Amino acid sequence: MSINRNIEYYLSVNSDYAALDSIRQFIDHHAKAFGFKKNEASELALAADEACTNLIKHAYKFDKNKTIDISISSEQEQVFSIIIEDSAEPFDIADSPKVNINSYIKAMKPGGLGVHIIKAVIDVIHYKPASKKNGKNRLILKKYLSRK
């Protein structure tokens, strides 16, 4: 099987739930091409979906005129990086409190597990708020390709 390395692909979508399917397909396709198994690629697509869902709902407040830019890259042979850029108010998901799953299930609350899912799937999460150099916030999600 031929595996693509040092890849870089881009996708720009409007802040709309209708774009989530395109985002999932984009991530899933390129994760498989990178060498991830089907279930691992699906998990990566889910993590990106959750991050973008939070952007659409909480950061952009369903403003379909806003955009979400997604890029996929590999700076190292075994590292698959998903970079999600936005122009909303900065929010670092790494600062989100840890979810107590037992309490959450007992409360039967709908939604609210997106950050928990991202943290469970992704190996390294890095957030860079917008700066003069880069006018957009950047959420960098890194997953290592394991050789099991």
Tab-separated table of N, CA and C in Angstrom:
chain	number	residue	atom	x	y	z
A	1	MET	N	0.842	-1.180	0.000
A	1	MET	CA	0.000	0.000	0.000
A	1	MET	C	0.889	1.245	0.000
A	2	SER	N	0.595	2.178	-0.855
A	2	SER	CA	1.328	3.442	-0.924
A	2	SER	C	0.715	4.437	0.052
A	3	ILE	N	1.549	5.061	0.853
A	3	ILE	CA	1.069	6.009	1.851
A	3	ILE	C	1.650	7.380	1.559
A	4	ASN	N	0.776	8.402	1.526
A	4	ASN	CA	1.211	9.774	1.278
A	4	ASN	C	1.827	10.365	2.543
A	5	ARG	N	2.950	11.023	2.419
A	5	ARG	CA	3.614	11.701	3.533
A	5	ARG	C	3.858	13.155	3.147
A	6	ASN	N	4.111	13.986	4.151
A	6	ASN	CA	4.365	15.411	3.942
A	6	ASN	C	3.267	16.047	3.095
A	7	ILE	N	2.047	15.721	3.443
A	7	ILE	CA	0.905	16.218	2.693
A	7	ILE	C	0.458	17.573	3.208
A	8	GLU	N	-0.223	18.296	2.376
A	8	GLU	CA	-0.826	19.545	2.797
A	8	GLU	C	-2.035	19.797	1.910
A	9	TYR	N	-3.196	19.822	2.547
A	9	TYR	CA	-4.459	20.036	1.846
A	9	TYR	C	-5.272	21.084	2.596
A	10	TYR	N	-6.144	21.779	1.869
A	10	TYR	CA	-6.922	22.869	2.455
A	10	TYR	C	-8.397	22.727	2.127
A	11	LEU	N	-9.221	23.176	3.054
A	11	LEU	CA	-10.663	23.246	2.854
A	11	LEU	C	-11.155	24.490	3.574
A	12	SER	N	-11.956	25.288	2.901
A	12	SER	CA	-12.560	26.464	3.511
A	12	SER	C	-14.068	26.334	3.352
A	13	VAL	N	-14.796	26.471	4.466
A	13	VAL	CA	-16.251	26.315	4.444
A	13	VAL	C	-16.912	27.457	5.204
A	14	ASN	N	-18.176	27.684	4.893
A	14	ASN	CA	-18.956	28.646	5.661
A	14	ASN	C	-19.327	28.022	6.999
A	15	SER	N	-19.549	28.868	7.966
A	15	SER	CA	-19.918	28.434	9.307
A	15	SER	C	-21.377	27.971	9.291
A	16	ASP	N	-21.571	26.721	8.917
A	16	ASP	CA	-22.916	26.188	8.719
A	16	ASP	C	-22.880	24.687	9.001
A	17	TYR	N	-23.859	24.212	9.747
A	17	TYR	CA	-23.911	22.778	10.026
A	17	TYR	C	-23.918	21.951	8.741
A	18	ALA	N	-24.437	22.508	7.655
A	18	ALA	CA	-24.471	21.790	6.376
A	18	ALA	C	-23.059	21.473	5.870
A	19	ALA	N	-22.065	22.218	6.327
A	19	ALA	CA	-20.678	22.004	5.889
A	19	ALA	C	-19.986	20.880	6.660
A	20	LEU	N	-20.576	20.431	7.745
A	20	LEU	CA	-19.924	19.423	8.584
A	20	LEU	C	-19.676	18.110	7.845
A	21	ASP	N	-20.583	17.723	6.973
A	21	ASP	CA	-20.385	16.490	6.210
A	21	ASP	C	-19.147	16.600	5.322
A	22	SER	N	-18.973	17.750	4.678
A	22	SER	CA	-17.784	17.970	3.835
A	22	SER	C	-16.512	17.919	4.667
A	23	ILE	N	-16.564	18.483	5.867
A	23	ILE	CA	-15.406	18.480	6.762
A	23	ILE	C	-15.052	17.043	7.153
A	24	ARG	N	-16.063	16.279	7.556
A	24	ARG	CA	-15.818	14.883	7.952
A	24	ARG	C	-15.237	14.076	6.797
A	25	GLN	N	-15.798	14.233	5.604
A	25	GLN	CA	-15.294	13.500	4.438
A	25	GLN	C	-13.854	13.900	4.106
A	26	PHE	N	-13.568	15.193	4.192
A	26	PHE	CA	-12.227	15.721	3.917
A	26	PHE	C	-11.201	15.095	4.859
A	27	ILE	N	-11.491	15.129	6.153
A	27	ILE	CA	-10.568	14.579	7.155
A	27	ILE	C	-10.455	13.063	6.994
A	28	ASP	N	-11.576	12.389	6.877
A	28	ASP	CA	-11.591	10.932	6.762
A	28	ASP	C	-10.770	10.462	5.560
A	29	HIS	N	-10.987	11.078	4.419
A	29	HIS	CA	-10.271	10.700	3.193
A	29	HIS	C	-8.755	10.845	3.355
A	30	HIS	N	-8.329	12.009	3.842
A	30	HIS	CA	-6.892	12.263	3.943
A	30	HIS	C	-6.237	11.479	5.081
A	31	ALA	N	-6.987	11.203	6.142
A	31	ALA	CA	-6.439	10.378	7.226
A	31	ALA	C	-6.186	8.949	6.735
A	32	LYS	N	-7.103	8.423	5.944
A	32	LYS	CA	-6.901	7.079	5.374
A	32	LYS	C	-5.713	7.080	4.412
A	33	ALA	N	-5.612	8.119	3.588
A	33	ALA	CA	-4.490	8.213	2.643
A	33	ALA	C	-3.158	8.307	3.386
A	34	PHE	N	-3.180	8.889	4.580
A	34	PHE	CA	-1.973	9.023	5.392
A	34	PHE	C	-1.550	7.682	5.985
A	35	GLY	N	-2.520	6.777	6.151
A	35	GLY	CA	-2.191	5.460	6.682
A	35	GLY	C	-2.995	5.032	7.892
A	36	PHE	N	-3.935	5.859	8.334
A	36	PHE	CA	-4.769	5.472	9.474
A	36	PHE	C	-5.782	4.416	9.052
A	37	LYS	N	-6.121	3.541	9.988
A	37	LYS	CA	-7.165	2.547	9.759
A	37	LYS	C	-8.505	3.273	9.669
A	38	LYS	N	-9.496	2.582	9.129
A	38	LYS	CA	-10.816	3.176	8.908
A	38	LYS	C	-11.403	3.770	10.194
A	39	ASN	N	-11.348	3.019	11.295
A	39	ASN	CA	-11.922	3.514	12.550
A	39	ASN	C	-11.141	4.710	13.099
A	40	GLU	N	-9.826	4.720	12.922
A	40	GLU	CA	-9.005	5.849	13.380
A	40	GLU	C	-9.313	7.094	12.554
A	41	ALA	N	-9.476	6.919	11.248
A	41	ALA	CA	-9.817	8.044	10.374
A	41	ALA	C	-11.177	8.613	10.757
A	42	SER	N	-12.119	7.733	11.082
A	42	SER	CA	-13.452	8.178	11.509
A	42	SER	C	-13.381	8.959	12.816
A	43	GLU	N	-12.531	8.520	13.731
A	43	GLU	CA	-12.360	9.238	15.001
A	43	GLU	C	-11.765	10.624	14.773
A	44	LEU	N	-10.797	10.727	13.870
A	44	LEU	CA	-10.211	12.029	13.544
A	44	LEU	C	-11.255	12.943	12.917
A	45	ALA	N	-12.075	12.387	12.032
A	45	ALA	CA	-13.147	13.167	11.407
A	45	ALA	C	-14.138	13.642	12.464
A	46	LEU	N	-14.445	12.785	13.429
A	46	LEU	CA	-15.360	13.152	14.513
A	46	LEU	C	-14.774	14.277	15.366
A	47	ALA	N	-13.495	14.195	15.688
A	47	ALA	CA	-12.846	15.242	16.489
A	47	ALA	C	-12.904	16.591	15.772
A	48	ALA	N	-12.609	16.601	14.477
A	48	ALA	CA	-12.674	17.843	13.701
A	48	ALA	C	-14.105	18.346	13.623
A	49	ASP	N	-15.052	17.433	13.446
A	49	ASP	CA	-16.473	17.785	13.411
A	49	ASP	C	-16.881	18.466	14.715
A	50	GLU	N	-16.471	17.901	15.837
A	50	GLU	CA	-16.822	18.475	17.144
A	50	GLU	C	-16.232	19.873	17.314
A	51	ALA	N	-14.982	20.048	16.910
A	51	ALA	CA	-14.351	21.368	17.014
A	51	ALA	C	-15.087	22.385	16.143
A	52	CYS	N	-15.447	21.991	14.942
A	52	CYS	CA	-16.137	22.906	14.026
A	52	CYS	C	-17.575	23.167	14.468
A	53	THR	N	-18.225	22.158	15.031
A	53	THR	CA	-19.573	22.344	15.572
A	53	THR	C	-19.545	23.394	16.675
A	54	ASN	N	-18.547	23.314	17.553
A	54	ASN	CA	-18.419	24.311	18.619
A	54	ASN	C	-18.183	25.704	18.053
A	55	LEU	N	-17.376	25.800	17.007
A	55	LEU	CA	-17.152	27.095	16.357
A	55	LEU	C	-18.451	27.661	15.806
A	56	ILE	N	-19.178	26.846	15.073
A	56	ILE	CA	-20.427	27.290	14.446
A	56	ILE	C	-21.424	27.758	15.502
A	57	LYS	N	-21.608	26.949	16.533
A	57	LYS	CA	-22.627	27.232	17.548
A	57	LYS	C	-22.207	28.308	18.541
A	58	HIS	N	-21.052	28.144	19.153
A	58	HIS	CA	-20.667	29.021	20.256
A	58	HIS	C	-19.881	30.254	19.825
A	59	ALA	N	-18.935	30.086	18.924
A	59	ALA	CA	-18.071	31.208	18.537
A	59	ALA	C	-18.725	32.102	17.488
A	60	TYR	N	-19.254	31.485	16.443
A	60	TYR	CA	-19.857	32.258	15.355
A	60	TYR	C	-21.356	32.465	15.529
A	61	LYS	N	-21.949	31.801	16.500
A	61	LYS	CA	-23.372	31.938	16.796
A	61	LYS	C	-24.240	31.782	15.545
A	62	PHE	N	-23.923	30.763	14.777
A	62	PHE	CA	-24.665	30.370	13.570
A	62	PHE	C	-24.617	31.404	12.446
A	63	ASP	N	-23.626	32.287	12.453
A	63	ASP	CA	-23.472	33.279	11.375
A	63	ASP	C	-22.852	32.583	10.163
A	64	LYS	N	-23.667	32.326	9.159
A	64	LYS	CA	-23.220	31.583	7.975
A	64	LYS	C	-22.274	32.385	7.088
A	65	ASN	N	-22.100	33.663	7.374
A	65	ASN	CA	-21.169	34.485	6.598
A	65	ASN	C	-19.727	34.343	7.081
A	66	LYS	N	-19.538	33.704	8.211
A	66	LYS	CA	-18.195	33.471	8.743
A	66	LYS	C	-17.612	32.214	8.097
A	67	THR	N	-16.287	32.115	8.127
A	67	THR	CA	-15.653	30.948	7.512
A	67	THR	C	-14.796	30.170	8.511
A	68	ILE	N	-14.631	28.915	8.185
A	68	ILE	CA	-13.748	28.017	8.923
A	68	ILE	C	-12.768	27.467	7.897
A	69	ASP	N	-11.484	27.630	8.167
A	69	ASP	CA	-10.440	27.138	7.268
A	69	ASP	C	-9.767	25.934	7.915
A	70	ILE	N	-9.672	24.872	7.161
A	70	ILE	CA	-9.082	23.640	7.676
A	70	ILE	C	-7.939	23.224	6.769
A	71	SER	N	-6.818	22.897	7.373
A	71	SER	CA	-5.705	22.365	6.589
A	71	SER	C	-5.197	21.095	7.256
A	72	ILE	N	-4.643	20.253	6.443
A	72	ILE	CA	-4.066	18.997	6.906
A	72	ILE	C	-2.609	19.006	6.486
A	73	SER	N	-1.744	18.693	7.422
A	73	SER	CA	-0.326	18.653	7.073
A	73	SER	C	0.379	17.577	7.884
A	74	SER	N	1.596	17.320	7.476
A	74	SER	CA	2.439	16.358	8.166
A	74	SER	C	3.849	16.910	8.183
A	75	GLU	N	4.242	17.490	9.326
A	75	GLU	CA	5.609	18.006	9.395
A	75	GLU	C	6.607	16.898	9.697
A	76	GLN	N	6.101	15.790	10.185
A	76	GLN	CA	6.938	14.620	10.449
A	76	GLN	C	6.230	13.401	9.873
A	77	GLU	N	6.983	12.386	9.578
A	77	GLU	CA	6.423	11.205	8.909
A	77	GLU	C	5.266	10.562	9.661
A	78	GLN	N	5.306	10.536	10.964
A	78	GLN	CA	4.285	9.834	11.743
A	78	GLN	C	3.229	10.748	12.364
A	79	VAL	N	3.235	12.051	12.036
A	79	VAL	CA	2.326	12.996	12.676
A	79	VAL	C	1.357	13.587	11.655
A	80	PHE	N	0.073	13.379	11.892
A	80	PHE	CA	-1.002	13.910	11.059
A	80	PHE	C	-1.579	15.108	11.799
A	81	SER	N	-1.527	16.279	11.189
A	81	SER	CA	-1.996	17.502	11.843
A	81	SER	C	-3.209	18.073	11.131
A	82	ILE	N	-4.212	18.419	11.929
A	82	ILE	CA	-5.398	19.107	11.438
A	82	ILE	C	-5.348	20.504	12.041
A	83	ILE	N	-5.343	21.530	11.195
A	83	ILE	CA	-5.306	22.912	11.669
A	83	ILE	C	-6.637	23.555	11.314
A	84	ILE	N	-7.336	24.033	12.338
A	84	ILE	CA	-8.637	24.671	12.148
A	84	ILE	C	-8.477	26.140	12.505
A	85	GLU	N	-8.755	27.016	11.536
A	85	GLU	CA	-8.590	28.454	11.739
A	85	GLU	C	-9.938	29.157	11.704
A	86	ASP	N	-10.076	30.158	12.590
A	86	ASP	CA	-11.309	30.937	12.657
A	86	ASP	C	-10.991	32.371	13.049
A	87	SER	N	-11.970	33.239	12.877
A	87	SER	CA	-11.793	34.653	13.229
A	87	SER	C	-12.722	35.064	14.370
A	88	ALA	N	-13.113	34.117	15.195
A	88	ALA	CA	-13.996	34.384	16.329
A	88	ALA	C	-13.188	34.858	17.539
A	89	GLU	N	-13.892	35.097	18.638
A	89	GLU	CA	-13.206	35.419	19.886
A	89	GLU	C	-12.369	34.203	20.291
A	90	PRO	N	-11.157	34.415	20.790
A	90	PRO	CA	-10.299	33.280	21.160
A	90	PRO	C	-10.920	32.396	22.244
A	91	PHE	N	-10.742	31.095	22.090
A	91	PHE	CA	-11.172	30.119	23.090
A	91	PHE	C	-10.278	28.895	22.971
A	92	ASP	N	-9.530	28.622	24.005
A	92	ASP	CA	-8.604	27.492	24.019
A	92	ASP	C	-9.296	26.294	24.659
A	93	ILE	N	-9.585	25.257	23.867
A	93	ILE	CA	-10.296	24.101	24.416
A	93	ILE	C	-9.479	23.363	25.469
A	94	ALA	N	-8.179	23.559	25.463
A	94	ALA	CA	-7.335	22.913	26.475
A	94	ALA	C	-7.674	23.424	27.875
A	95	ASP	N	-8.259	24.626	27.954
A	95	ASP	CA	-8.638	25.203	29.243
A	95	ASP	C	-9.997	24.710	29.733
A	96	SER	N	-10.701	23.942	28.917
A	96	SER	CA	-12.019	23.438	29.305
A	96	SER	C	-11.875	22.443	30.446
A	97	PRO	N	-12.799	22.501	31.412
A	97	PRO	CA	-12.707	21.555	32.525
A	97	PRO	C	-12.963	20.127	32.062
A	98	LYS	N	-12.377	19.190	32.779
A	98	LYS	CA	-12.568	17.775	32.467
A	98	LYS	C	-14.011	17.388	32.806
A	99	VAL	N	-14.611	16.599	31.942
A	99	VAL	CA	-15.994	16.163	32.138
A	99	VAL	C	-16.014	14.921	33.019
A	100	ASN	N	-16.875	14.938	34.032
A	100	ASN	CA	-17.112	13.747	34.839
A	100	ASN	C	-18.216	12.968	34.126
A	101	ILE	N	-17.835	11.928	33.423
A	101	ILE	CA	-18.779	11.177	32.589
A	101	ILE	C	-19.933	10.605	33.410
A	102	ASN	N	-19.661	10.071	34.589
A	102	ASN	CA	-20.731	9.492	35.410
A	102	ASN	C	-21.777	10.537	35.774
A	103	SER	N	-21.340	11.712	36.207
A	103	SER	CA	-22.277	12.790	36.537
A	103	SER	C	-23.020	13.253	35.296
A	104	TYR	N	-22.306	13.306	34.203
A	104	TYR	CA	-22.901	13.749	32.946
A	104	TYR	C	-24.020	12.793	32.512
A	105	ILE	N	-23.756	11.494	32.598
A	105	ILE	CA	-24.753	10.494	32.200
A	105	ILE	C	-25.963	10.542	33.127
A	106	LYS	N	-25.725	10.679	34.429
A	106	LYS	CA	-26.834	10.755	35.386
A	106	LYS	C	-27.719	11.961	35.110
A	107	ALA	N	-27.122	13.075	34.704
A	107	ALA	CA	-27.887	14.294	34.425
A	107	ALA	C	-28.616	14.213	33.083
A	108	MET	N	-28.219	13.260	32.224
A	108	MET	CA	-28.824	13.068	30.903
A	108	MET	C	-28.887	14.369	30.101
A	109	LYS	N	-27.783	15.096	30.102
A	109	LYS	CA	-27.715	16.359	29.372
A	109	LYS	C	-27.446	16.096	27.892
A	110	PRO	N	-28.163	16.790	27.008
A	110	PRO	CA	-27.857	16.643	25.577
A	110	PRO	C	-26.642	17.489	25.202
A	111	GLY	N	-25.787	16.961	24.352
A	111	GLY	CA	-24.616	17.720	23.901
A	111	GLY	C	-23.612	17.938	25.017
A	112	GLY	N	-22.599	18.729	24.707
A	112	GLY	CA	-21.626	19.111	25.713
A	112	GLY	C	-20.414	18.206	25.850
A	113	LEU	N	-20.303	17.191	25.009
A	113	LEU	CA	-19.166	16.276	25.114
A	113	LEU	C	-18.122	16.483	24.020
A	114	GLY	N	-18.293	17.509	23.206
A	114	GLY	CA	-17.384	17.735	22.079
A	114	GLY	C	-15.928	17.849	22.480
A	115	VAL	N	-15.635	18.685	23.453
A	115	VAL	CA	-14.250	18.872	23.889
A	115	VAL	C	-13.717	17.577	24.499
A	116	HIS	N	-14.551	16.874	25.240
A	116	HIS	CA	-14.152	15.589	25.825
A	116	HIS	C	-13.772	14.595	24.720
A	117	ILE	N	-14.566	14.549	23.670
A	117	ILE	CA	-14.285	13.646	22.543
A	117	ILE	C	-12.967	14.029	21.873
A	118	ILE	N	-12.779	15.320	21.642
A	118	ILE	CA	-11.540	15.791	21.003
A	118	ILE	C	-10.328	15.375	21.833
A	119	LYS	N	-10.398	15.618	23.139
A	119	LYS	CA	-9.275	15.277	24.017
A	119	LYS	C	-9.026	13.772	24.075
A	120	ALA	N	-10.076	12.973	23.925
A	120	ALA	CA	-9.927	11.515	23.964
A	120	ALA	C	-9.294	10.969	22.685
A	121	VAL	N	-9.538	11.622	21.566
A	121	VAL	CA	-9.081	11.124	20.262
A	121	VAL	C	-7.707	11.655	19.869
A	122	ILE	N	-7.441	12.910	20.193
A	122	ILE	CA	-6.257	13.613	19.699
A	122	ILE	C	-5.084	13.448	20.668
A	123	ASP	N	-3.886	13.250	20.128
A	123	ASP	CA	-2.689	13.084	20.961
A	123	ASP	C	-2.148	14.408	21.486
A	124	VAL	N	-2.121	15.440	20.645
A	124	VAL	CA	-1.594	16.750	21.037
A	124	VAL	C	-2.571	17.823	20.566
A	125	ILE	N	-2.965	18.694	21.500
A	125	ILE	CA	-3.849	19.814	21.173
A	125	ILE	C	-3.089	21.092	21.479
A	126	HIS	N	-3.008	21.965	20.490
A	126	HIS	CA	-2.311	23.238	20.675
A	126	HIS	C	-3.196	24.342	20.123
A	127	TYR	N	-3.278	25.438	20.850
A	127	TYR	CA	-4.121	26.558	20.429
A	127	TYR	C	-3.282	27.823	20.352
A	128	LYS	N	-3.432	28.549	19.251
A	128	LYS	CA	-2.752	29.827	19.076
A	128	LYS	C	-3.800	30.884	18.769
A	129	PRO	N	-4.007	31.831	19.695
A	129	PRO	CA	-4.970	32.897	19.393
A	129	PRO	C	-4.450	33.792	18.271
A	130	ALA	N	-5.365	34.507	17.657
A	130	ALA	CA	-5.002	35.410	16.559
A	130	ALA	C	-3.931	36.395	17.018
A	131	SER	N	-3.060	36.759	16.088
A	131	SER	CA	-2.000	37.728	16.368
A	131	SER	C	-1.881	38.663	15.175
A	132	LYS	N	-0.989	39.633	15.283
A	132	LYS	CA	-0.761	40.533	14.150
A	132	LYS	C	-0.211	39.761	12.954
A	133	LYS	N	0.623	38.766	13.234
A	133	LYS	CA	1.220	37.963	12.168
A	133	LYS	C	0.177	37.060	11.503
A	134	ASN	N	-0.624	36.414	12.324
A	134	ASN	CA	-1.679	35.535	11.812
A	134	ASN	C	-2.999	36.035	12.378
A	135	GLY	N	-3.837	36.609	11.549
A	135	GLY	CA	-5.081	37.225	11.995
A	135	GLY	C	-6.177	36.259	12.384
A	136	LYS	N	-5.860	34.975	12.460
A	136	LYS	CA	-6.873	33.988	12.814
A	136	LYS	C	-6.408	33.132	13.986
A	137	ASN	N	-7.378	32.652	14.751
A	137	ASN	CA	-7.105	31.671	15.794
A	137	ASN	C	-6.785	30.348	15.114
A	138	ARG	N	-5.888	29.584	15.721
A	138	ARG	CA	-5.507	28.288	15.142
A	138	ARG	C	-5.596	27.204	16.204
A	139	LEU	N	-6.429	26.215	15.936
A	139	LEU	CA	-6.506	25.027	16.769
A	139	LEU	C	-5.769	23.929	16.013
A	140	ILE	N	-4.723	23.412	16.621
A	140	ILE	CA	-3.894	22.398	15.967
A	140	ILE	C	-4.105	21.070	16.686
A	141	LEU	N	-4.594	20.100	15.939
A	141	LEU	CA	-4.875	18.771	16.470
A	141	LEU	C	-3.900	17.793	15.827
A	142	LYS	N	-3.097	17.129	16.653
A	142	LYS	CA	-2.090	16.205	16.119
A	142	LYS	C	-2.379	14.781	16.581
A	143	LYS	N	-2.245	13.873	15.629
A	143	LYS	CA	-2.438	12.453	15.921
A	143	LYS	C	-1.246	11.689	15.368
A	144	TYR	N	-0.678	10.830	16.200
A	144	TYR	CA	0.456	10.012	15.779
A	144	TYR	C	-0.041	8.734	15.112
A	145	LEU	N	0.606	8.376	14.035
A	145	LEU	CA	0.304	7.131	13.343
A	145	LEU	C	1.046	6.017	14.064
A	146	SER	N	0.302	5.115	14.678
A	146	SER	CA	0.945	4.022	15.415
A	146	SER	C	1.156	2.834	14.493
A	147	ARG	N	2.142	2.055	14.816
A	147	ARG	CA	2.486	0.873	14.017
A	147	ARG	C	2.141	-0.385	14.805
A	148	LYS	N	0.874	-0.642	15.022
A	148	LYS	CA	0.457	-1.815	15.810
A	148	LYS	C	0.172	-2.980	14.921
